[in-house]
Amino acid sequence: MNEIELLEAVQRTVSRRMFIKGVIAAGAATSSVGYLFRGPAAVFALPSIQGSVGRLVTLNVNGQQRRVDVLPQETLAMTLRYKLGLTGTKLGCDRAECGACTVLVDGTNHYSCSMLTRSAVGREITTIEGLESEDGTLHPVQQAVVDEGGFQCAFCAPGFIMSMVALVEANPNPTREETAQALSGNLCRCGDYDKILTSAMRAAEYARREA
Amino acid sequence: MAEKTIGRDIAPPDLVAKVTGRAKYAEDFRAEGMVFAKLLASPMPHARVRSIDTSEALAMDGVFGVLTADEVPQPGAPNEPALTNEPLYEGEAILAVAAIDETTAADAIEKIRMDLEPLPFVLDPLDSLRPDGPNARLDGNTRIGREVQTIKWSEEDFAAAADGHMPVGQPGDEWSYGDVDAAFDAADLVLDETIVHQSLTHHPLESRSCMAYWQNGKLFIHGSTQSTARTRAAIARGLGLELHDVVLIAEYCGGGFGSKISGSTIMQVPALLSRKIGRPVMLRITRAEETYLGRARPGFQAKAKIGYRADGRVVAMELFIVQDNGPYGRSGDFRTAADMASLTYQVPAMRFGGVSVYTNTPPKSAQRAPGGGQITSMLEPIMDKAARELGIDRVALRHINVPDNDGVFGPRRRGLTSAYVREALDRGVELFGWEERAARSGQRHGSMVTGIGIGVSSFVGGSSGFDGLLMIREDGKLYVHQGIGNLGTHSIADTARAAADVLGMPWDRVEIVWGDTSRHLPWSAVQAGSQTTHAHTRANHAAAMDAKRKLQEIAAGDLGGSPGDYETGDGRVYRRNDRDTGMTFARAARRATQLGGKYSGEELPEDINAMTVTSAQALAGEGLMGVAKDTYPHEGSTFSFVVGFAEVEVDFETGHVVVKDYTAVTDCGTVLHPRSLAAQLYGGGVQGMGMARSQRWVFDPQWGVSFAKRLYTARPPGILDVPLEMKWAAVGIPDPQTPVGAKGIGEPPLGAGAAAITSAIADALGGRCLCRTPLTADMILAAVEGREQPYGPLETHV
Ligand code: FES
Ligand code: FES
């Protein structure tokens, strides 16, 4: 099986499994099934449960090669949060509705809750933890947010910041309107959009200065 | 002397943690041996568990245990338990399973055999008031005093409903003042409107996930909660534990908006499961579960009858509100709504009646401006209608009615600490460009019609009487201990500025101690009801004054003169007319430790709360302690005010609304932190816009189950739904009844944003008030096309 076939096989089994779960949840309506987390313990201590077979893959996360045991149905958000200890990536909905889980994959912003970890193999993954430089200097986008006093509860912040990073790289000179468009896949329930936009505009300014 | 911190933009000290992902929210913690729990939720809106068979689930590999309703505290009716054998709404938790991972827990739940007996249910409160209508609870349909009772109205009471008017029958609550009937008789204009304000869920972005474990008999709990000191108290009370046996770690909270004031009910599940199975338990709450467990704003079906004098002055009001209470407790929103109406329009004669009816819908709780948000968004378009009929300017109508410092409100005609609403209106008229914009109202270009709206919103702005606790340590820094919570308003840092400024301490030498009850926090207000800005600038001011007195005494004792000769600033206490004679705070802290007694916290004031005593005792001897209860005078009720102005465009071909502009002006006393204040004004405004435009519950009336259980089905505003730029201003006159002059500001922005939108949409529709929220595109289109509305006039949850 080549990579692509493997990926398709993975996606087929997952959607089938999720479909069955969905039917059970809707039909009997007794279970609170969301996207579920199968923890590392299952892999390491109880590999035989459910017949799931773990498999080691190498992920390129924040510039490091990380070997990690990943199940076929595992989402990138879960791998980052529960296998790699990168809890800066948040889960607001786990279903592509809010953007709290946004990470960069090959420089493009993606909902990590809705991407299978295995489909990120061989690609460059950047999370909020990967933005600072080695010496602890904040990324221009992070610095811009700090300088503008951005965000309220900030649960949406890691996701927004990753989208801002993707934006300033793709469009170093965005208008406020383009910025809003670029960030429209992220939801801020505190409604801090005004400061978010102002922070993003300043971020673009900082990034231009650095470039 | 250090620059004053109050009034300046200073980023909160936790912001770097927030932008780097280092800030840990509840679901970011891990513990050795941690396992996962899943909930079994009721598929029915009302049922009784006949039997549960968990044997097959428990026999599974990787399953550690089940927690049922029999093992969690069952508070007396009508209060909410964490798990139940009589679910009162679809989605209510019946039991929980702990397993090695979530998949296993969910598989185990599917192996549980449960026999549920369906019971009658009701979704619409009016249905429960019908003579033969069902009750949501077996013990009744409303609570009066402390008792659950049943109120049914007669067929005659419901006669008005036949032609779509709000029926009025026996109330559960009522009051009145003034000669209401005579005032209506004398009125030049009387409007009598039927209002439907639908319930909507809170949807904080962080769900209420929680992780708990026990060590040496102590419960350690990582939860998502607005408050800290008070949440620990609620957890301890709920589980019957001593306060000192609960350690709550909640340094960050991903939003609450009233739904996590303590949020402690569901925390009992991981706490008790963990104790039962002897392992740390993580309960991740999914978005769908959050929608059910995460509280909602009570809906209103109401009658508003308002009498006006020809000049626009409100002379009489009658409000009758049927409130959707959900299945538990008793929501006070409907009463608050009447108080706020009485206050905002300074109604000289008013009658209020209402009944809060139990329904089999998810539990209700305070949601940002509880009661105030609903009534403001509903009454403001009616005020516009009156202005149109009387031929007067809409701002002029507000001007003549709003309160000033002599304002009174409610049946007891209580007074206010301060009110500068007229000043806010004047400022807003200028900033928004009211004259020019109002002239555009109703203009059409293409299919877009312009509407201009205004919303005047009042809400409670602060309590008093809590404790302040701070330390000056031998490193010379000021440590302000905060028992309030950190939910994003920045008040956790901003209220500490009161202490910094009293002592003249530079902000970079102030440390905030918060969010972990093992770090010795004082007894504090709940982080809710816009209380903390007011309550904890006062408490921190009091504690800083105590510290300052002690610094002055220590300096005078060591360096001569009397305490009054000394001043503090820049981390030193020094002689007023001879700055070189003095000592650093670091040295004063060492002296305090040597002197002991009150200086280092070995002797404490008698009037502070027991929790503050425990915390102070733990800190005693570690430097100079400032500790005091806030006993500053507080005469009258503290309210803050926001006036919102909006320009919208309504597409007459699609019913879609575009919010073009929004301006908010507030009277919240002294401005502590301009940028955070702006964030409250805009953020609250944006939430109000969501309430006015899109968010609500929708139920299948036949089965009583929800269709709106995720973000996209009751969608909060996104970044493209709000204006690209907004404006704000503050009147900035200090409140005379509090030493710092600052009043709370969390709540009233919501009503202002919501009302500015309902008012602007009505304006675009030529003054036609649909008197309903949310105003969805299909309703607007039906109104534009003169078609019948897709829902009955009194219908809710649609
Ligand atoms: S958590 Fe991924 S989009 Fe909401
Ligand atoms: S700041 Fe709270 S969700 Fe964005």
Coordinates of C-alpha atoms in Angstrom, one line a residue, chain B residues 307-666:
Chain B
G307 CA -48.4 55.1 28.8
Y308 CA -46.8 58.3 27.5
R309 CA -47.3 62.0 27.9
A310 CA -47.3 64.0 24.6
D311 CA -43.7 65.0 25.2
G312 CA -42.6 61.4 25.4
R313 CA -42.3 61.0 29.2
V314 CA -43.3 57.6 30.3
V315 CA -46.1 58.0 32.9
A316 CA -47.2 54.4 33.5
M317 CA -46.1 50.9 32.8
E318 CA -47.5 47.5 33.2
L319 CA -45.3 44.5 32.7
F320 CA -46.5 40.9 32.8
I321 CA -43.8 38.3 32.2
V322 CA -44.1 34.5 31.8
Q323 CA -40.6 33.2 32.2
D324 CA -39.2 30.0 30.9
N325 CA -37.4 28.8 34.0
G326 CA -36.0 25.4 32.7
P327 CA -36.5 22.5 35.2
Y328 CA -34.5 23.6 38.2
G329 CA -34.1 26.3 40.8
R330 CA -35.7 29.7 40.3
S331 CA -34.4 32.3 37.9
G332 CA -34.7 35.9 39.0
D333 CA -34.5 37.4 35.5
F334 CA -38.1 38.4 35.3
R335 CA -38.0 40.4 38.5
T336 CA -34.8 42.0 37.5
A337 CA -36.3 42.9 34.1
A338 CA -39.1 44.8 35.9
D339 CA -36.6 46.6 38.1
M340 CA -34.5 47.6 35.1
A341 CA -37.6 48.9 33.2
S342 CA -38.6 50.9 36.2
L343 CA -35.0 52.3 36.4
T344 CA -34.2 53.0 32.8
Y345 CA -37.4 55.0 32.1
Q346 CA -37.9 56.3 35.7
V347 CA -41.5 55.0 35.5
P348 CA -43.6 57.0 38.0
A349 CA -46.3 54.4 38.3
M350 CA -45.8 50.7 37.5
R351 CA -47.4 47.3 37.9
F352 CA -45.4 44.1 37.6
G353 CA -46.7 40.6 37.5
G354 CA -45.0 37.4 36.4
V355 CA -44.7 33.7 36.8
S356 CA -41.6 31.6 36.3
V357 CA -42.7 28.3 34.8
Y358 CA -40.7 25.1 34.9
T359 CA -40.1 23.6 31.5
N360 CA -38.3 20.4 30.3
T361 CA -35.6 22.5 28.6
P362 CA -32.0 22.8 29.7
P363 CA -31.3 24.6 33.0
K364 CA -31.3 28.4 33.0
S365 CA -29.0 30.7 34.8
A366 CA -27.8 34.2 34.8
Q367 CA -26.5 35.2 31.4
R368 CA -24.7 38.5 31.0
A369 CA -27.3 41.2 32.1
P370 CA -29.8 38.6 33.3
G371 CA -33.3 40.1 32.9
G372 CA -31.9 43.4 31.9
G373 CA -30.7 42.1 28.5
Q374 CA -34.1 40.7 27.6
I375 CA -36.2 43.7 28.7
T376 CA -33.9 46.3 27.1
S377 CA -33.8 44.6 23.7
M378 CA -37.6 44.3 23.8
L379 CA -38.6 47.7 25.2
E380 CA -36.3 50.0 23.2
P381 CA -38.1 49.4 19.8
I382 CA -41.4 50.1 21.6
M383 CA -40.0 53.4 22.8
D384 CA -39.1 54.1 19.2
K385 CA -42.7 53.4 18.2
A386 CA -44.0 55.8 20.8
A387 CA -41.5 58.5 19.5
R388 CA -42.8 58.0 16.0
E389 CA -46.4 58.2 17.0
L390 CA -45.8 61.3 19.2
G391 CA -43.7 62.9 16.5
I392 CA -40.6 63.4 18.7
D393 CA -37.0 62.6 18.3
R394 CA -36.0 59.2 19.6
V395 CA -33.0 60.5 21.6
A396 CA -35.2 63.2 23.0
L397 CA -37.6 60.6 24.3
R398 CA -34.7 58.8 26.1
H399 CA -33.4 62.1 27.4
I400 CA -36.6 62.9 29.2
N401 CA -37.0 59.5 30.8
V402 CA -33.5 58.3 31.9
P403 CA -32.4 58.5 35.5
D404 CA -29.9 61.0 36.9
N405 CA -28.3 61.1 40.4
D406 CA -31.8 61.4 41.9
G407 CA -33.1 58.4 40.1
V408 CA -35.1 55.7 42.0
F409 CA -36.3 52.3 40.9
G410 CA -38.4 49.3 41.7
P411 CA -41.3 48.9 44.2
R412 CA -39.2 50.1 47.1
R413 CA -38.2 53.2 45.2
R414 CA -34.5 52.7 46.1
G415 CA -32.0 55.4 45.2
L416 CA -28.8 55.3 43.1
T417 CA -25.1 56.1 43.9
S418 CA -24.7 57.9 40.6
A419 CA -26.2 58.0 37.1
Y420 CA -24.9 60.0 34.1
V421 CA -27.1 58.6 31.4
R422 CA -27.9 62.0 29.8
E423 CA -24.2 62.7 29.6
A424 CA -23.7 59.4 27.9
L425 CA -26.6 60.1 25.4
D426 CA -25.2 63.5 24.5
R427 CA -21.7 62.1 24.0
G428 CA -23.1 59.2 21.9
V429 CA -25.2 61.6 19.7
E430 CA -22.0 63.4 18.9
L431 CA -19.7 60.4 18.4
F432 CA -22.2 58.4 16.4
G433 CA -23.4 61.4 14.4
W434 CA -27.0 60.8 15.3
E435 CA -28.6 63.8 13.5
E436 CA -26.9 62.9 10.2
R437 CA -27.6 59.2 10.5
A438 CA -31.2 59.5 11.7
A439 CA -31.8 61.5 8.5
R440 CA -30.8 58.4 6.5
S441 CA -33.3 56.1 8.3
G442 CA -35.5 54.2 5.9
Q443 CA -33.4 55.2 2.8
R444 CA -33.2 52.5 0.2
H445 CA -30.5 51.8 -2.3
G446 CA -31.0 48.6 -4.3
S447 CA -32.5 46.1 -2.0
M448 CA -30.8 47.5 1.1
V449 CA -32.8 49.7 3.5
T450 CA -31.0 51.6 6.3
G451 CA -32.1 51.5 9.9
I452 CA -30.8 53.5 12.8
G453 CA -31.1 52.1 16.3
I454 CA -30.5 53.2 19.9
G455 CA -30.4 51.1 23.0
V456 CA -30.2 52.4 26.6
S457 CA -29.2 49.7 29.0
S458 CA -28.9 49.7 32.8
F459 CA -27.5 47.1 35.0
V460 CA -26.2 46.5 38.5
G461 CA -22.6 47.7 38.8
G462 CA -21.2 46.5 42.0
S463 CA -21.4 45.1 45.6
S464 CA -19.3 45.8 48.6
G465 CA -18.2 44.3 51.9
F466 CA -15.5 41.8 50.8
D467 CA -11.9 41.4 52.0
G468 CA -8.6 42.6 50.6
L469 CA -5.4 40.8 51.3
L470 CA -1.9 41.7 50.2
M471 CA 1.7 41.3 51.2
I472 CA 4.8 43.4 50.8
R473 CA 7.5 40.8 50.8
E474 CA 11.2 41.1 51.5
D475 CA 11.9 41.3 47.8
G476 CA 10.2 44.7 48.0
K477 CA 7.3 43.6 45.7
L478 CA 3.6 44.0 46.3
Y479 CA 1.6 40.8 46.1
V480 CA -2.1 41.3 45.7
H481 CA -4.0 38.1 46.5
Q482 CA -7.3 37.9 44.6
G483 CA -10.1 35.5 45.3
I484 CA -12.1 36.6 42.3
G485 CA -11.7 34.7 39.0
N486 CA -9.9 35.2 35.7
L487 CA -12.5 34.9 33.0
G488 CA -11.1 37.5 30.6
T489 CA -12.5 40.8 31.8
H490 CA -9.0 41.6 33.2
S491 CA -10.5 42.7 36.5
I492 CA -8.2 40.1 38.2
A493 CA -5.4 42.6 37.4
D494 CA -7.2 45.8 37.0
T495 CA -8.8 45.8 40.5
A496 CA -5.3 45.4 42.0
R497 CA -4.4 48.8 40.6
A498 CA -6.4 50.4 43.5
A499 CA -3.7 48.9 45.8
A500 CA -0.8 49.9 43.6
D501 CA -2.0 53.5 43.4
V502 CA -2.7 53.8 47.2
L503 CA 0.9 52.8 47.8
G504 CA 2.4 54.6 44.8
M505 CA 3.8 51.2 43.6
P506 CA 5.1 50.9 40.0
W507 CA 3.1 48.3 38.2
D508 CA 6.1 46.2 37.3
R509 CA 6.6 45.5 41.0
V510 CA 3.1 44.3 41.5
E511 CA 2.3 40.5 41.4
I512 CA -1.2 39.2 41.2
V513 CA -1.7 35.9 43.2
W514 CA -4.8 34.2 41.9
G515 CA -6.5 31.1 40.6
D516 CA -5.3 28.4 43.0
T517 CA -6.9 28.2 46.4
S518 CA -3.8 26.7 47.9
R519 CA -2.2 30.2 47.4
H520 CA -4.0 31.8 50.3
L521 CA -6.8 33.9 48.8
P522 CA -9.2 36.3 50.5
W523 CA -12.9 35.9 50.7
S524 CA -14.2 37.6 47.6
A525 CA -17.3 38.4 45.5
V526 CA -18.4 35.9 42.9
Q527 CA -16.9 36.9 39.5
A528 CA -20.4 37.8 38.2
G529 CA -23.0 40.4 38.2
S530 CA -20.5 43.1 37.3
Q531 CA -19.5 43.1 40.9
T532 CA -15.8 42.7 41.0
T533 CA -14.6 46.1 39.6
H534 CA -16.5 47.9 42.3
A535 CA -16.2 45.3 45.1
H536 CA -12.5 44.6 44.7
T537 CA -11.2 48.0 43.9
R538 CA -12.8 48.8 47.3
A539 CA -11.4 45.8 49.1
N540 CA -7.9 46.2 47.6
H541 CA -8.0 49.9 48.4
A542 CA -8.9 49.1 52.0
A543 CA -6.1 46.5 52.3
A544 CA -3.6 48.9 50.8
M545 CA -4.6 51.7 53.2
D546 CA -4.0 49.2 56.0
A547 CA -0.6 48.4 54.6
K548 CA 0.2 52.1 54.2
R549 CA -0.7 52.8 57.8
K550 CA 1.6 50.0 58.9
L551 CA 4.5 51.2 56.6
Q552 CA 4.1 54.7 58.1
E553 CA 4.1 53.4 61.6
I554 CA 7.2 51.3 61.0
A555 CA 9.1 54.2 59.4
A556 CA 8.1 56.6 62.2
G557 CA 9.2 54.0 64.8
D558 CA 12.6 53.5 63.3
L559 CA 13.3 56.9 61.8
G560 CA 11.5 59.3 64.2
G561 CA 8.5 61.6 63.8
S562 CA 4.9 60.6 63.6
P563 CA 3.4 58.2 61.1
G564 CA 1.5 61.1 59.4
D565 CA 4.8 62.6 58.4
Y566 CA 5.5 59.7 56.0
E567 CA 4.4 59.1 52.5
T568 CA 4.8 56.0 50.3
G569 CA 5.9 55.8 46.6
D570 CA 8.2 54.0 44.2
G571 CA 8.6 51.1 46.7
R572 CA 9.7 53.3 49.6
V573 CA 8.2 54.9 52.6
Y574 CA 9.7 58.3 53.1
R575 CA 9.4 61.6 55.0
R576 CA 7.1 63.9 53.2
N577 CA 9.4 66.9 53.5
D578 CA 12.7 65.0 53.4
R579 CA 12.6 62.2 50.8
D580 CA 16.0 60.9 51.7
T581 CA 14.8 59.9 55.2
G582 CA 12.9 56.6 54.6
M583 CA 13.3 53.0 53.9
T584 CA 12.5 50.6 51.1
F585 CA 9.5 48.4 51.1
A586 CA 11.9 45.5 51.3
R587 CA 13.4 46.8 54.5
A588 CA 9.9 47.6 55.9
A589 CA 8.8 44.1 55.1
R590 CA 11.8 42.7 57.1
R591 CA 10.9 45.0 60.0
A592 CA 7.3 43.9 59.8
T593 CA 8.4 40.3 60.1
Q594 CA 10.6 41.2 63.1
L595 CA 7.9 43.2 64.8
G596 CA 5.2 40.6 64.3
G597 CA 1.7 41.4 65.6
K598 CA -0.5 43.2 63.2
Y599 CA 2.4 44.2 61.0
S600 CA 3.1 40.7 59.8
G601 CA -0.4 39.3 60.0
E602 CA 0.0 37.5 63.4
E603 CA -2.8 39.7 64.6
L604 CA -5.8 40.1 62.3
P605 CA -8.8 42.4 62.1
E606 CA -11.9 40.9 63.8
D607 CA -14.3 41.7 60.9
I608 CA -12.7 39.7 58.1
N609 CA -14.2 36.5 56.8
A610 CA -13.1 33.1 58.1
M611 CA -11.6 32.2 54.8
T612 CA -9.5 35.4 54.8
V613 CA -8.4 34.5 58.3
T614 CA -7.1 31.1 57.3
S615 CA -5.3 32.6 54.3
A616 CA -3.8 35.4 56.3
Q617 CA -2.6 33.0 59.0
A618 CA -0.8 31.0 56.4
L619 CA 0.9 34.1 55.1
A620 CA 1.7 35.6 58.6
G621 CA 5.4 36.3 59.3
E622 CA 6.4 36.4 55.6
G623 CA 6.5 40.2 55.4
L624 CA 4.2 43.2 55.8
M625 CA 0.5 42.3 55.5
G626 CA -2.3 44.6 54.4
V627 CA -5.6 43.0 55.3
A628 CA -9.0 44.6 55.7
K629 CA -12.7 44.2 55.0
D630 CA -14.2 46.9 52.8
T631 CA -16.3 49.0 55.2
Y632 CA -16.4 52.1 53.0
P633 CA -19.8 53.8 53.0
H634 CA -22.1 52.5 50.2
E635 CA -25.4 54.4 50.2
G636 CA -27.8 53.5 47.4
S637 CA -27.7 51.0 44.7
T638 CA -24.8 51.0 42.2
F639 CA -25.7 50.9 38.5
S640 CA -23.8 51.3 35.3
F641 CA -25.2 52.4 32.0
V642 CA -24.5 52.0 28.4
V643 CA -26.0 53.7 25.4
G644 CA -25.6 51.9 22.1
F645 CA -26.1 53.3 18.7
A646 CA -26.3 51.1 15.5
E647 CA -26.7 51.6 11.8
V648 CA -27.9 48.5 9.9
E649 CA -28.8 47.7 6.4
V650 CA -31.7 45.3 5.9
D651 CA -31.8 43.4 2.6
F652 CA -35.5 43.6 1.6
E653 CA -34.9 40.7 -0.8
T654 CA -33.4 38.2 1.6
G655 CA -34.1 39.5 5.1
H656 CA -30.4 39.6 5.8
V657 CA -29.1 42.3 8.2
V658 CA -25.7 43.9 7.9
V659 CA -24.5 45.8 10.9
K660 CA -22.7 48.8 9.4
D661 CA -21.7 50.7 12.5
Y662 CA -21.8 50.5 16.3
T663 CA -21.0 53.1 19.0
A664 CA -21.2 52.6 22.7
V665 CA -21.0 55.2 25.4
T666 CA -20.9 54.3 29.1

